[in-house]
PDB file of C-alpha atoms in Angstrom:
ATOM      1  CA  UNK F   1       1.454   4.470   8.448  1.00 89.00           C
ATOM      2  CA  UNK F   2       4.184   3.909   4.880  1.00 92.00           C
ATOM      3  CA  UNK F   3       5.468   3.683   1.816  1.00 92.00           C
ATOM      4  CA  UNK F   4       2.801   3.462  -1.206  1.00 93.00           C
ATOM      5  CA  UNK F   5       2.573   1.555  -4.236  1.00 92.00           C
ATOM      6  CA  UNK F   6      -0.343   1.663  -6.827  1.00 92.00           C
ATOM      7  CA  UNK F   7       1.163   0.119  -9.780  1.00 88.00           C
ATOM      8  CA  UNK F   8      -0.480  -2.932 -11.857  1.00 85.00           C
ATOM      9  CA  UNK F   9      -1.263  -5.586  -9.552  1.00 82.00           C
ATOM     10  CA  UNK F  10       0.918  -4.058  -6.958  1.00 85.00           C
ATOM     11  CA  UNK F  11      -1.355  -2.234  -5.190  1.00 92.00           C
ATOM     12  CA  UNK F  12       0.391  -2.068  -1.417  1.00 94.00           C
ATOM     13  CA  UNK F  13       1.025  -0.232   1.609  1.00 94.00           C
ATOM     14  CA  UNK F  14       5.574  -1.034   2.464  1.00 92.00           C
ATOM     15  CA  UNK F  15       6.131  -0.735   6.164  1.00 87.00           C
ATOM     16  CA  UNK F  16      10.626   0.977   5.101  1.00 83.00           C
ATOM     17  CA  UNK F  17      11.412   1.329   2.130  1.00 80.00           C
ATOM     18  CA  UNK F  18      13.978  -0.893   2.517  1.00 83.00           C
ATOM     19  CA  UNK F  19      10.640  -3.212   1.638  1.00 84.00           C
ATOM     20  CA  UNK F  20       9.137  -0.611  -0.918  1.00 80.00           C
ATOM     21  CA  UNK F  21      12.466  -0.792  -2.525  1.00 81.00           C
ATOM     22  CA  UNK F  22      12.806  -5.280  -2.623  1.00 84.00           C
ATOM     23  CA  UNK F  23       9.286  -5.813  -2.798  1.00 81.00           C
ATOM     24  CA  UNK F  24       8.915  -8.161   0.291  1.00 81.00           C
ATOM     25  CA  UNK F  25       5.366  -8.522  -0.024  1.00 87.00           C
ATOM     26  CA  UNK F  26       4.924 -10.878   2.744  1.00 87.00           C
ATOM     27  CA  UNK F  27       5.689  -7.222   4.984  1.00 88.00           C
ATOM     28  CA  UNK F  28       2.983  -5.443   2.984  1.00 93.00           C
ATOM     29  CA  UNK F  29      -0.710  -4.728   2.787  1.00 95.00           C
ATOM     30  CA  UNK F  30      -2.439  -5.034  -0.058  1.00 95.00           C
ATOM     31  CA  UNK F  31      -4.109  -2.056  -0.238  1.00 96.00           C
ATOM     32  CA  UNK F  32      -7.982  -1.755  -2.444  1.00 95.00           C
ATOM     33  CA  UNK F  33      -7.945   1.707  -3.548  1.00 92.00           C
ATOM     34  CA  UNK F  34      -8.503   3.468  -7.076  1.00 87.00           C
ATOM     35  CA  UNK F  35      -5.672   4.573  -9.232  1.00 85.00           C
ATOM     36  CA  UNK F  36      -7.401   7.264 -10.384  1.00 89.00           C
ATOM     37  CA  UNK F  37      -5.261  11.045 -11.439  1.00 87.00           C
ATOM     38  CA  UNK F  38      -6.132  11.854  -7.546  1.00 88.00           C
ATOM     39  CA  UNK F  39      -4.323   8.764  -5.790  1.00 90.00           C
ATOM     40  CA  UNK F  40      -1.536   8.252  -8.178  1.00 93.00           C
ATOM     41  CA  UNK F  41      -0.227  11.294  -6.302  1.00 93.00           C
ATOM     42  CA  UNK F  42       0.033   9.246  -3.870  1.00 95.00           C
ATOM     43  CA  UNK F  43       2.337   6.163  -5.600  1.00 93.00           C
ATOM     44  CA  UNK F  44       5.520   6.124  -4.431  1.00 90.00           C
ATOM     45  CA  UNK F  45       5.559   8.402  -0.956  1.00 92.00           C
ATOM     46  CA  UNK F  46       4.401   8.040   2.846  1.00 93.00           C
ATOM     47  CA  UNK F  47       1.620   8.065   3.153  1.00 95.00           C
ATOM     48  CA  UNK F  48      -0.604   8.198   6.186  1.00 95.00           C
ATOM     49  CA  UNK F  49      -3.713   5.204   5.355  1.00 93.00           C
ATOM     50  CA  UNK F  50      -6.814   5.397   6.634  1.00 96.00           C
ATOM     51  CA  UNK F  51      -9.775   1.811   6.014  1.00 97.00           C
ATOM     52  CA  UNK F  52     -10.470  -1.262   7.716  1.00 97.00           C
ATOM     53  CA  UNK F  53      -7.993  -3.814   7.685  1.00 97.00           C
ATOM     54  CA  UNK F  54      -8.851  -7.078   6.556  1.00 97.00           C
ATOM     55  CA  UNK F  55      -7.042 -10.266   7.195  1.00 96.00           C
ATOM     56  CA  UNK F  56      -8.750 -13.017   5.164  1.00 96.00           C
ATOM     57  CA  UNK F  57      -7.737 -11.077   1.935  1.00 95.00           C
ATOM     58  CA  UNK F  58      -3.995 -11.277   0.737  1.00 93.00           C
ATOM     59  CA  UNK F  59      -4.440  -9.325  -2.217  1.00 88.00           C
ATOM     60  CA  UNK F  60      -2.965 -10.183  -5.534  1.00 87.00           C
ATOM     61  CA  UNK F  61      -2.278 -14.253  -5.794  1.00 89.00           C
ATOM     62  CA  UNK F  62      -2.972 -14.727  -1.896  1.00 88.00           C
ATOM     63  CA  UNK F  63       1.039 -12.409  -1.050  1.00 89.00           C
ATOM     64  CA  UNK F  64       0.858  -9.614   0.979  1.00 93.00           C
ATOM     65  CA  UNK F  65      -0.598  -9.741   4.910  1.00 93.00           C
ATOM     66  CA  UNK F  66      -4.576  -8.396   4.950  1.00 95.00           C
ATOM     67  CA  UNK F  67      -5.740  -6.118   2.958  1.00 96.00           C
ATOM     68  CA  UNK F  68      -6.508  -1.474   3.769  1.00 96.00           C
ATOM     69  CA  UNK F  69     -10.043  -1.715   2.187  1.00 96.00           C
ATOM     70  CA  UNK F  70     -12.519   1.552   2.887  1.00 96.00           C
ATOM     71  CA  UNK F  71     -10.132   3.605   2.864  1.00 95.00           C
ATOM     72  CA  UNK F  72     -12.001   7.197   4.031  1.00 95.00           C
ATOM     73  CA  UNK F  73      -8.331   8.834   3.743  1.00 94.00           C
ATOM     74  CA  UNK F  74      -4.614   9.160   2.437  1.00 94.00           C
ATOM     75  CA  UNK F  75      -2.105  12.063   2.933  1.00 95.00           C
ATOM     76  CA  UNK F  76       1.347  12.811   2.487  1.00 95.00           C
ATOM     77  CA  UNK F  77       3.401  12.281   5.761  1.00 93.00           C
ATOM     78  CA  UNK F  78       7.124  12.137   6.825  1.00 89.00           C
ATOM     79  CA  UNK F  79       6.863   9.646   9.707  1.00 85.00           C
ATOM     80  CA  UNK F  80       8.305   6.935   7.755  1.00 80.00           C
ATOM     81  CA  UNK F  81      11.415   4.885   9.132  1.00 60.00           C
ATOM     82  CA  UNK F  82      14.818   6.409   5.797  1.00 52.00           C
TER      83      UNK F  82
END
């Protein structure tokens, strides 16, 4: 669960709205997801994301703490810290 960013070269999941706003990339996880019209509706939203965590893949230029890949589900959530 976290705030999802689907910006160009910044597809990532953030643990808090503050980190999302300030873009502390080491406090976030890269998300290996297609930025199609369906998924873009979740950009900037609090979501629950299900997939496989890969600690060796660090995302764009190795700036992230890991990668969520093989995503099987994404849904809006009300569980994020505000």
